[in-house]
Tab-separated table of N, CA, C and O in Angstrom:
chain	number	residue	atom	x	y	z
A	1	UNK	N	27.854	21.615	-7.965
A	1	UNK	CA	27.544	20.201	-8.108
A	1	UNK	C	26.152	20.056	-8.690
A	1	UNK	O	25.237	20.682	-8.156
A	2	UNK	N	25.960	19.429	-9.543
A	2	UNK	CA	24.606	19.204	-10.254
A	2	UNK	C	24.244	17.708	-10.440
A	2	UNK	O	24.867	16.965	-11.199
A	3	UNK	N	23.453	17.424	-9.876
A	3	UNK	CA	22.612	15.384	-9.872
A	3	UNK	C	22.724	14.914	-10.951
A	3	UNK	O	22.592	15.779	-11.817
A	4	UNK	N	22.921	13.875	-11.360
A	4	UNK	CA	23.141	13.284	-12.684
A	4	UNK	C	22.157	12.332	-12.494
A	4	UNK	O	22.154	11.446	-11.640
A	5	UNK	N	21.136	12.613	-13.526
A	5	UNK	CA	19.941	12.013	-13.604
A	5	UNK	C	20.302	10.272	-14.944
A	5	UNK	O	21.014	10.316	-15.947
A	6	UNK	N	19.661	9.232	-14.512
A	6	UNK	CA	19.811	8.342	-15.465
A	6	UNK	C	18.820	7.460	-15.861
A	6	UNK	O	17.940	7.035	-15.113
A	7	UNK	N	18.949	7.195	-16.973
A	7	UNK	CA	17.763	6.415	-17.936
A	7	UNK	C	18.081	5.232	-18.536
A	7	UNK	O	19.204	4.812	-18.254
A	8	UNK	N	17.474	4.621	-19.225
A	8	UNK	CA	17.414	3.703	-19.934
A	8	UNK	C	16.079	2.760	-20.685
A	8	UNK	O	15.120	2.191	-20.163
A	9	UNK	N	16.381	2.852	-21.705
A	9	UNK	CA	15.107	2.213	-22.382
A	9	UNK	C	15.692	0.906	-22.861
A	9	UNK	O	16.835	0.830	-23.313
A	10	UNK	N	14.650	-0.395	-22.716
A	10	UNK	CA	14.687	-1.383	-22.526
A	10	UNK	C	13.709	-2.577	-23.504
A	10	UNK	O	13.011	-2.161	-24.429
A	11	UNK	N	13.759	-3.734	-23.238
A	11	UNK	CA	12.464	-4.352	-23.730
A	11	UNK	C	12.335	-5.489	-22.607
A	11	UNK	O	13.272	-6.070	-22.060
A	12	UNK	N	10.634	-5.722	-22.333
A	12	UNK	CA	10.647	-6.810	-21.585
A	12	UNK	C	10.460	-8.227	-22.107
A	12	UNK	O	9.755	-8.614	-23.039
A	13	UNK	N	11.375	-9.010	-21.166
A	13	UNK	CA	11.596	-10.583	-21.712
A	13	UNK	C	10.470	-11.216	-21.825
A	13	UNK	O	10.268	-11.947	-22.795
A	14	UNK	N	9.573	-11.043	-20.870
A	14	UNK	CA	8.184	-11.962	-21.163
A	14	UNK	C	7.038	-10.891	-19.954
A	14	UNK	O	7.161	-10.020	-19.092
A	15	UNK	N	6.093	-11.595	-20.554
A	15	UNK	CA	4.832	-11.412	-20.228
A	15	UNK	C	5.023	-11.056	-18.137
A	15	UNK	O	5.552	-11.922	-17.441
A	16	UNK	N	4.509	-9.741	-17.513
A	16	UNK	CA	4.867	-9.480	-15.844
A	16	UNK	C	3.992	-8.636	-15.629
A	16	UNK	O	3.003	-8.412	-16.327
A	17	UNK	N	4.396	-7.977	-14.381
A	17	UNK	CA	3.762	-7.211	-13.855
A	17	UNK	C	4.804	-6.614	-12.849
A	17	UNK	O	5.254	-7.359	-11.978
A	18	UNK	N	5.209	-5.313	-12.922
A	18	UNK	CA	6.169	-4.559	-12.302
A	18	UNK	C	5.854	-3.369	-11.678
A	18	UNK	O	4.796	-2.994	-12.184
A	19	UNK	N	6.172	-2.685	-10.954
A	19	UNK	CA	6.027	-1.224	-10.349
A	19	UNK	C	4.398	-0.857	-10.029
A	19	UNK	O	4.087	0.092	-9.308
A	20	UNK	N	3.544	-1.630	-10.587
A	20	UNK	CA	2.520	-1.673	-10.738
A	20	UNK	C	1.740	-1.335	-11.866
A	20	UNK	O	0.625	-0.814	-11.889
A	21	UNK	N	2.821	-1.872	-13.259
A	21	UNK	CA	2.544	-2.269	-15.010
A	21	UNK	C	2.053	-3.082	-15.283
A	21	UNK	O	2.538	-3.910	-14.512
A	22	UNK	N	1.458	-3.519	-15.783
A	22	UNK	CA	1.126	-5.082	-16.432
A	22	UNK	C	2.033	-4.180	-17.917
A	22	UNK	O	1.957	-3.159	-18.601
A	23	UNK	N	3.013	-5.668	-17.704
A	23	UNK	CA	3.875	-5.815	-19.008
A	23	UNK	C	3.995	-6.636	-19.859
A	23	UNK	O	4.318	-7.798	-19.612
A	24	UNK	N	3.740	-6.155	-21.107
A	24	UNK	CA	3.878	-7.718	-21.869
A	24	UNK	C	4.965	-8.159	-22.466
A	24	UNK	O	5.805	-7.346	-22.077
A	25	UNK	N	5.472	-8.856	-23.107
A	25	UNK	CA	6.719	-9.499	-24.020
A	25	UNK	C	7.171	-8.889	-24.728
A	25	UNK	O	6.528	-9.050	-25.765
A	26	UNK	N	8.132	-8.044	-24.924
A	26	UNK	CA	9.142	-7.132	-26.453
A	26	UNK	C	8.625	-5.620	-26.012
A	26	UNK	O	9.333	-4.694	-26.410
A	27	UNK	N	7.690	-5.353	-25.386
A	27	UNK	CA	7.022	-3.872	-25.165
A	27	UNK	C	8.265	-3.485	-24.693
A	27	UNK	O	8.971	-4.074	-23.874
A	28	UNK	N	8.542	-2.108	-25.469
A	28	UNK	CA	9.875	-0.939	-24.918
A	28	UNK	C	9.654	-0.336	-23.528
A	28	UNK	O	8.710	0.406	-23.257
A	29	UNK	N	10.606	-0.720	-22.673
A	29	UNK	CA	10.328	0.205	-21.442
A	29	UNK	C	11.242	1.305	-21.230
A	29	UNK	O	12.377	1.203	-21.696
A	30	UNK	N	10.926	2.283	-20.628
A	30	UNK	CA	11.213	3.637	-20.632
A	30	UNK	C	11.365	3.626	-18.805
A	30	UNK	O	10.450	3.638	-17.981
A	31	UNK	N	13.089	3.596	-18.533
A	31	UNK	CA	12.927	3.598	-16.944
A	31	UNK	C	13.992	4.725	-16.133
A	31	UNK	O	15.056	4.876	-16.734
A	32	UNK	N	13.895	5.248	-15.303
A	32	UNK	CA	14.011	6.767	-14.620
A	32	UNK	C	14.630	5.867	-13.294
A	32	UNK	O	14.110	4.973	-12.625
A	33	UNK	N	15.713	6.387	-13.237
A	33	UNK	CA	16.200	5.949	-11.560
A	33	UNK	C	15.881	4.640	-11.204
A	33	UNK	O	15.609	4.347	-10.040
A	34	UNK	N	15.895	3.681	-12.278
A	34	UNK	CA	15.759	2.371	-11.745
A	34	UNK	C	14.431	2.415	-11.620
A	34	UNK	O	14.286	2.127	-10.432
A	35	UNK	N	13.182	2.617	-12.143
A	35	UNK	CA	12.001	2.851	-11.986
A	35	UNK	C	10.870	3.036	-13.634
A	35	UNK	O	11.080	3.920	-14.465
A	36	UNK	N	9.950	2.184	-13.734
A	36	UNK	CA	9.798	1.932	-15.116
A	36	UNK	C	8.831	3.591	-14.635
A	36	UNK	O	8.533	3.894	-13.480
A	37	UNK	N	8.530	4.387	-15.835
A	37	UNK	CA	7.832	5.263	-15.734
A	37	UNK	C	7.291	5.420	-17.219
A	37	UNK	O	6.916	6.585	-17.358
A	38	UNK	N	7.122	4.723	-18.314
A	38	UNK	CA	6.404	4.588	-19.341
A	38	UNK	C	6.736	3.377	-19.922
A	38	UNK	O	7.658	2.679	-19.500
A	39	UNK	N	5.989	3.067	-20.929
A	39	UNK	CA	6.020	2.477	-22.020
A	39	UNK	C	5.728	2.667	-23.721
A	39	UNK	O	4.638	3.146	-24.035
A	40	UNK	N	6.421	2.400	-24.496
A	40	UNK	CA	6.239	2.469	-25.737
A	40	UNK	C	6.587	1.495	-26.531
A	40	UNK	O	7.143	0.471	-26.133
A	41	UNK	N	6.188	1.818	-28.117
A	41	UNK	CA	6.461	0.483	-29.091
A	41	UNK	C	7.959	0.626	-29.799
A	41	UNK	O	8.591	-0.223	-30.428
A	42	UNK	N	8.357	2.220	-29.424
A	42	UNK	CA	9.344	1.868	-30.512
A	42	UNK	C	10.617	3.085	-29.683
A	42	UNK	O	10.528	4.274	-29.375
A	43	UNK	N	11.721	2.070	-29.558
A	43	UNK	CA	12.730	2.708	-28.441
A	43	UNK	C	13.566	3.836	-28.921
A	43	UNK	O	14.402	4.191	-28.090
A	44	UNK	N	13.566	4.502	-30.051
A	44	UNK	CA	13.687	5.672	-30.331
A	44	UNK	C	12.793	6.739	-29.585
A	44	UNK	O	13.188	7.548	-28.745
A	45	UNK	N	11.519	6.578	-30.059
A	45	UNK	CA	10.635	7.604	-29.582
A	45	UNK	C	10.282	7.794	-27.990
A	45	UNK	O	9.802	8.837	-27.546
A	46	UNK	N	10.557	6.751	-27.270
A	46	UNK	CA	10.683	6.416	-26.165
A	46	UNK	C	12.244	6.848	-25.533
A	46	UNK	O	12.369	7.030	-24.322
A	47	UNK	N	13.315	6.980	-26.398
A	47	UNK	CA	14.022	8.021	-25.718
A	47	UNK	C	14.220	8.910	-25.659
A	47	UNK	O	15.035	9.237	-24.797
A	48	UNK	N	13.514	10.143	-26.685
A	48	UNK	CA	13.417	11.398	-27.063
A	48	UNK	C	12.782	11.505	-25.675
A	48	UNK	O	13.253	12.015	-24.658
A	49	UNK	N	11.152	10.677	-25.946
A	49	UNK	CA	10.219	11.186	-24.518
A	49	UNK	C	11.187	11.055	-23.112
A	49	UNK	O	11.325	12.097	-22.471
A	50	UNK	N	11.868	9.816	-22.602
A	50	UNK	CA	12.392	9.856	-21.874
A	50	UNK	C	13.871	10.947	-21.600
A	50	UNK	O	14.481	10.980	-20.531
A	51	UNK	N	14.182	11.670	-22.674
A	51	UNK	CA	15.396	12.688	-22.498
A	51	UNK	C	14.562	14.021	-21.941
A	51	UNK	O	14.677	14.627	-20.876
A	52	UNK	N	13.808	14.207	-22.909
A	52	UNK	CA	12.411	15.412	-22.503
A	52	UNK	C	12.157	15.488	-21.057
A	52	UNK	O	12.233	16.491	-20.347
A	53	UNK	N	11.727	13.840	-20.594
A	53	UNK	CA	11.205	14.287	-19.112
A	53	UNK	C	12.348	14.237	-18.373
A	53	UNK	O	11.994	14.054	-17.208
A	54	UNK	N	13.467	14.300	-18.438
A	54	UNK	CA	14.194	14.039	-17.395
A	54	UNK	C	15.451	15.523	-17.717
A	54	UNK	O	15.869	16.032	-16.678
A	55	UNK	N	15.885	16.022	-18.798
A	55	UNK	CA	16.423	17.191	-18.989
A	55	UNK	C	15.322	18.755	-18.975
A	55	UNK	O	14.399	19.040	-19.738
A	56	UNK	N	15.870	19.515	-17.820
A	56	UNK	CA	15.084	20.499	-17.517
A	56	UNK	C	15.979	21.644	-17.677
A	56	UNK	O	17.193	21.499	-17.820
A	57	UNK	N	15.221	23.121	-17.650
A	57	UNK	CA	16.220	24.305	-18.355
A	57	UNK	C	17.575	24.163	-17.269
A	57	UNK	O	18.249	25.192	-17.217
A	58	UNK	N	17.938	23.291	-16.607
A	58	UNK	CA	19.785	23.902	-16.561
A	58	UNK	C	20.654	22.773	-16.804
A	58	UNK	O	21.844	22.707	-16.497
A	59	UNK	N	19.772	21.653	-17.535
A	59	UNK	CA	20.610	20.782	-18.372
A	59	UNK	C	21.706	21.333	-19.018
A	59	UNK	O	21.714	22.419	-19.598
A	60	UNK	N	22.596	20.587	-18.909
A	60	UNK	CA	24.111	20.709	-19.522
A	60	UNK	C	24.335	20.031	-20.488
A	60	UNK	O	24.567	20.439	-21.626
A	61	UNK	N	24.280	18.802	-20.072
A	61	UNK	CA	25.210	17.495	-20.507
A	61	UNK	C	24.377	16.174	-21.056
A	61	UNK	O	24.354	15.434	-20.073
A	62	UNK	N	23.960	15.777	-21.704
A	62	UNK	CA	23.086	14.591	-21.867
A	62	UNK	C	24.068	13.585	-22.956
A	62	UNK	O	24.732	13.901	-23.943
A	63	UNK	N	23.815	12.179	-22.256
A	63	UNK	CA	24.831	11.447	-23.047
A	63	UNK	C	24.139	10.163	-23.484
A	63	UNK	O	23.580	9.514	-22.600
A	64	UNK	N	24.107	9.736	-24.672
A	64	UNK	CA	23.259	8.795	-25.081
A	64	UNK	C	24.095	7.778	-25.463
A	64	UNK	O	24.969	7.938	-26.314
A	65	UNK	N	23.874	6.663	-24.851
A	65	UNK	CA	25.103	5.276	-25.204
A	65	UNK	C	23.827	4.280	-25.473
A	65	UNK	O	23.106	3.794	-24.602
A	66	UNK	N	23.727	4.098	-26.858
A	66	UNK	CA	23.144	3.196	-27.708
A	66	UNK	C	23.842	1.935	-27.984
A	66	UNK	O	24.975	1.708	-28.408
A	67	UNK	N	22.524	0.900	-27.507
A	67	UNK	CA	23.093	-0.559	-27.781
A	67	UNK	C	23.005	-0.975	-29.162
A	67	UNK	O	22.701	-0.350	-30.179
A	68	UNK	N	23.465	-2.622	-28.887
A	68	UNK	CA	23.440	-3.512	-29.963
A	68	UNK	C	22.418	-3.817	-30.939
A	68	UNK	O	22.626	-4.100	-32.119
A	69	UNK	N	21.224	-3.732	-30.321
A	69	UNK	CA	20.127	-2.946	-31.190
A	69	UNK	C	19.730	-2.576	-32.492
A	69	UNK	O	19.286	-2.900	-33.594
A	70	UNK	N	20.272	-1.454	-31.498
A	70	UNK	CA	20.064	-0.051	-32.548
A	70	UNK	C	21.390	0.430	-33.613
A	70	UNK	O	22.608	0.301	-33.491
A	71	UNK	N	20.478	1.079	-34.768
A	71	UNK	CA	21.704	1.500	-35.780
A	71	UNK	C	21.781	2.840	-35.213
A	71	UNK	O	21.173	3.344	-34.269
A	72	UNK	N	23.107	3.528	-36.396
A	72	UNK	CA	23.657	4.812	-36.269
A	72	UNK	C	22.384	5.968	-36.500
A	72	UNK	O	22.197	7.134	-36.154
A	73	UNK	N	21.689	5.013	-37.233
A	73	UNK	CA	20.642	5.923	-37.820
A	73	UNK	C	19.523	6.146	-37.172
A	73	UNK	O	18.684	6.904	-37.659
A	74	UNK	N	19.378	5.696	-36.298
A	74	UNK	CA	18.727	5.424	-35.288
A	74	UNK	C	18.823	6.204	-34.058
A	74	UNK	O	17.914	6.878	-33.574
A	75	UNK	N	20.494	5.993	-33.399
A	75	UNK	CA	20.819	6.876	-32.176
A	75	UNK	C	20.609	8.037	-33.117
A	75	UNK	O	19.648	8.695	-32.719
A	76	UNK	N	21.215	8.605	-34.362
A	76	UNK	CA	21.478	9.995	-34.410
A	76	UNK	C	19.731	10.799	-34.728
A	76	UNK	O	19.460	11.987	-34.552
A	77	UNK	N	18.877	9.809	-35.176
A	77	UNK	CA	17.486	10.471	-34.530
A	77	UNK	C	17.264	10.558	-33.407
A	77	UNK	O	16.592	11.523	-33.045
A	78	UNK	N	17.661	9.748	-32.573
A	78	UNK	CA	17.432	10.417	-31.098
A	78	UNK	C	17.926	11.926	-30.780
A	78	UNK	O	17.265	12.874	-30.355
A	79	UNK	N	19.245	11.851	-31.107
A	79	UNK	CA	19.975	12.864	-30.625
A	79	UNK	C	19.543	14.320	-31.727
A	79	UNK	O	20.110	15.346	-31.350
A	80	UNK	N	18.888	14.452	-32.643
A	80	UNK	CA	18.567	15.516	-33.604
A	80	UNK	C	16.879	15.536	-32.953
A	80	UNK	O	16.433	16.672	-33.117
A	81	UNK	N	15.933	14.692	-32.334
A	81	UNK	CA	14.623	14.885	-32.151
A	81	UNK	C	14.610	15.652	-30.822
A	81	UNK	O	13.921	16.649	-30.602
A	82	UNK	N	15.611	14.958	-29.807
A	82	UNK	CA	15.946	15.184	-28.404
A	82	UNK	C	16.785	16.553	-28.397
A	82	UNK	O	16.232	17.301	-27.591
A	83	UNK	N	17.786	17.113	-28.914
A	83	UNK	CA	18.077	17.935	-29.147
A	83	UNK	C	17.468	18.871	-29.544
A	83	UNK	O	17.378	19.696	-28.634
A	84	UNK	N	16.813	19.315	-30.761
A	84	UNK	CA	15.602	20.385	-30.764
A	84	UNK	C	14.767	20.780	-29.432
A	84	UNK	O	14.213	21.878	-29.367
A	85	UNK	N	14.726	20.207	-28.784
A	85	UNK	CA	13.414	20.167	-27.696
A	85	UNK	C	14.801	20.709	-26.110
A	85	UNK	O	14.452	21.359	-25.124
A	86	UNK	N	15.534	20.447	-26.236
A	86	UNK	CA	16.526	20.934	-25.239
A	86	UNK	C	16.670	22.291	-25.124
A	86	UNK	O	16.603	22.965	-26.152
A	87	UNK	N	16.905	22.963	-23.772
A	87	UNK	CA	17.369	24.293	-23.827
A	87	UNK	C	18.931	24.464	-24.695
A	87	UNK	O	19.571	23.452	-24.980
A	88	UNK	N	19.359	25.649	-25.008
A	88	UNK	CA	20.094	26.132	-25.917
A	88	UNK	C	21.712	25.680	-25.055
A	88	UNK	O	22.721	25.170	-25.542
A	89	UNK	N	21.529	25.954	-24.151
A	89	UNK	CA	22.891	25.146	-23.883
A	89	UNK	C	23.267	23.924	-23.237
A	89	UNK	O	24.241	23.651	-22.535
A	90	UNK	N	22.332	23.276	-23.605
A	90	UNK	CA	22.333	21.583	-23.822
A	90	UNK	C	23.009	20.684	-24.906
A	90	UNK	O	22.493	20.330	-25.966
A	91	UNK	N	24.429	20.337	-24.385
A	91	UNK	CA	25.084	19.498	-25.304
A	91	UNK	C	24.662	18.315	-25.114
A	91	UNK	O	24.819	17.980	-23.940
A	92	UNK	N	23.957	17.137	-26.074
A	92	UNK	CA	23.983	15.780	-26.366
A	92	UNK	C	25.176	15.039	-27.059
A	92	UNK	O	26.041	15.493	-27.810
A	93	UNK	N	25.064	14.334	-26.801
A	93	UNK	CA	26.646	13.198	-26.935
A	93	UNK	C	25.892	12.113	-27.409
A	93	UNK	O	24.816	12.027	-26.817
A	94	UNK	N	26.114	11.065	-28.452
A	94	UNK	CA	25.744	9.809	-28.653
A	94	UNK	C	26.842	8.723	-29.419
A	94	UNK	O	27.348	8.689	-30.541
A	95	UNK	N	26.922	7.899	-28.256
A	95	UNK	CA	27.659	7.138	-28.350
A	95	UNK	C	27.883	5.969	-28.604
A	95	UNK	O	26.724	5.720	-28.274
A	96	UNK	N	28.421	4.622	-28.987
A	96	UNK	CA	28.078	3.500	-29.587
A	96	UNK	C	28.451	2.680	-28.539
A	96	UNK	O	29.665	2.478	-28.520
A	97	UNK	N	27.578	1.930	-27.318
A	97	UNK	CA	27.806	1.113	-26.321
A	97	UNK	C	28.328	-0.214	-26.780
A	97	UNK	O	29.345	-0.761	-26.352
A	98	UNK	N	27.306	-0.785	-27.938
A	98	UNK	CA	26.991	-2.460	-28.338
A	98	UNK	C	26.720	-2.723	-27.125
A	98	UNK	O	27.723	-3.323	-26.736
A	99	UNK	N	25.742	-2.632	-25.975
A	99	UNK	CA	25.396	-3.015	-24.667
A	99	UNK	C	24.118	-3.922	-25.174
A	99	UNK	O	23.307	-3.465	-25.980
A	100	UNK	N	24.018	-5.167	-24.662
A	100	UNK	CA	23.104	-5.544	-24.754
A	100	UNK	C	21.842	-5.280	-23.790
A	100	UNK	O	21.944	-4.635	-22.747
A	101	UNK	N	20.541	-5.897	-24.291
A	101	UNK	CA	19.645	-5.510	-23.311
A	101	UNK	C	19.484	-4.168	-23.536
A	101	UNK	O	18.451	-4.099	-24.203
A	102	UNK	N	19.799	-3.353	-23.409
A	102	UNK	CA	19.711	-2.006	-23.282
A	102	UNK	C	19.749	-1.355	-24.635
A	102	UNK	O	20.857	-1.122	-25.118
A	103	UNK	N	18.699	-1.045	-25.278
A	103	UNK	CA	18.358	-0.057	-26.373
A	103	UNK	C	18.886	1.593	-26.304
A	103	UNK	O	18.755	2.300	-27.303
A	104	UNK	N	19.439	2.089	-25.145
A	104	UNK	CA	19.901	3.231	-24.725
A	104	UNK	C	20.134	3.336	-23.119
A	104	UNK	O	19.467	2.712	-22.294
A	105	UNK	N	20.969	4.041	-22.881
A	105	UNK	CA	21.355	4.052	-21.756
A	105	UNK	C	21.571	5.483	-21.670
A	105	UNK	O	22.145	5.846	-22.696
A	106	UNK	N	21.323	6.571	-20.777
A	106	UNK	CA	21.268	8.028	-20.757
A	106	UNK	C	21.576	8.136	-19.802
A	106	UNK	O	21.579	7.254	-18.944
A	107	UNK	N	22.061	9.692	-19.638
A	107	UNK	CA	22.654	10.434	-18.543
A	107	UNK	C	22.047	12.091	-18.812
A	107	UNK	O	21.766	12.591	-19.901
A	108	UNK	N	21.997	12.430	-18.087
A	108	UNK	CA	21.336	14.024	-18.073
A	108	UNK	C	22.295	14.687	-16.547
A	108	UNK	O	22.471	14.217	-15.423
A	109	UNK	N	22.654	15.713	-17.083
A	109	UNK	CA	23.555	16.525	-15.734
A	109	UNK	C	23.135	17.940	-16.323
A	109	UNK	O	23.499	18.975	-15.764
């Protein structure tokens, strides 16, 4: 049995203060178990970083379900930037959600 770790990168609706962020309006959030743990400007690069920290050497499985958002061209840089950086028997999957809200939605096992 192996934990299935989950992610999602996001944008915030307006101007807050969360987890103990000061957040502003459209800023990409980068969140771990229901838990914001970065921020960035641009939700590609923010899911590479977020696949990185959360897939460790006995990653298997990582599955990337890209929203409404984002183009093809787009998820499949995730999955070619995020991939390089994975151990060798780490399969990525990327998939086409149209989920709104959600710039990516991840899974790591």
């Amino acid at each position: 049995f192996q934990k299935v770790q989950t992610g999602q990168v996001t944008f915030a609706a307006r101007d807050s203060e969360f987890d103990g962020h000061k957040i502003q309006k459209d800023a990409i959030l980068a969140m771990r178990e229901g838990r914001i743990v970065f921020q960035d400007d641009d939700p590609v690069k923010a899911a590479v970083r977020l696949i990185g920290d959360m897939a460790d050497k006995s990653a298997s499985y990582i599955t990337v379900i890209y929203g409404e958002g984002i183009t093809a061209e787009q998820a499949a840089a995730v999955r070619d930037e995020a991939g390089g950086k994975l151990p060798a028997q780490a399969e990525i999957n990327v998939i086409s959600g149209g989920q709104p809200v959600y710039h990516f939605i991840i899974s790591v096992e």
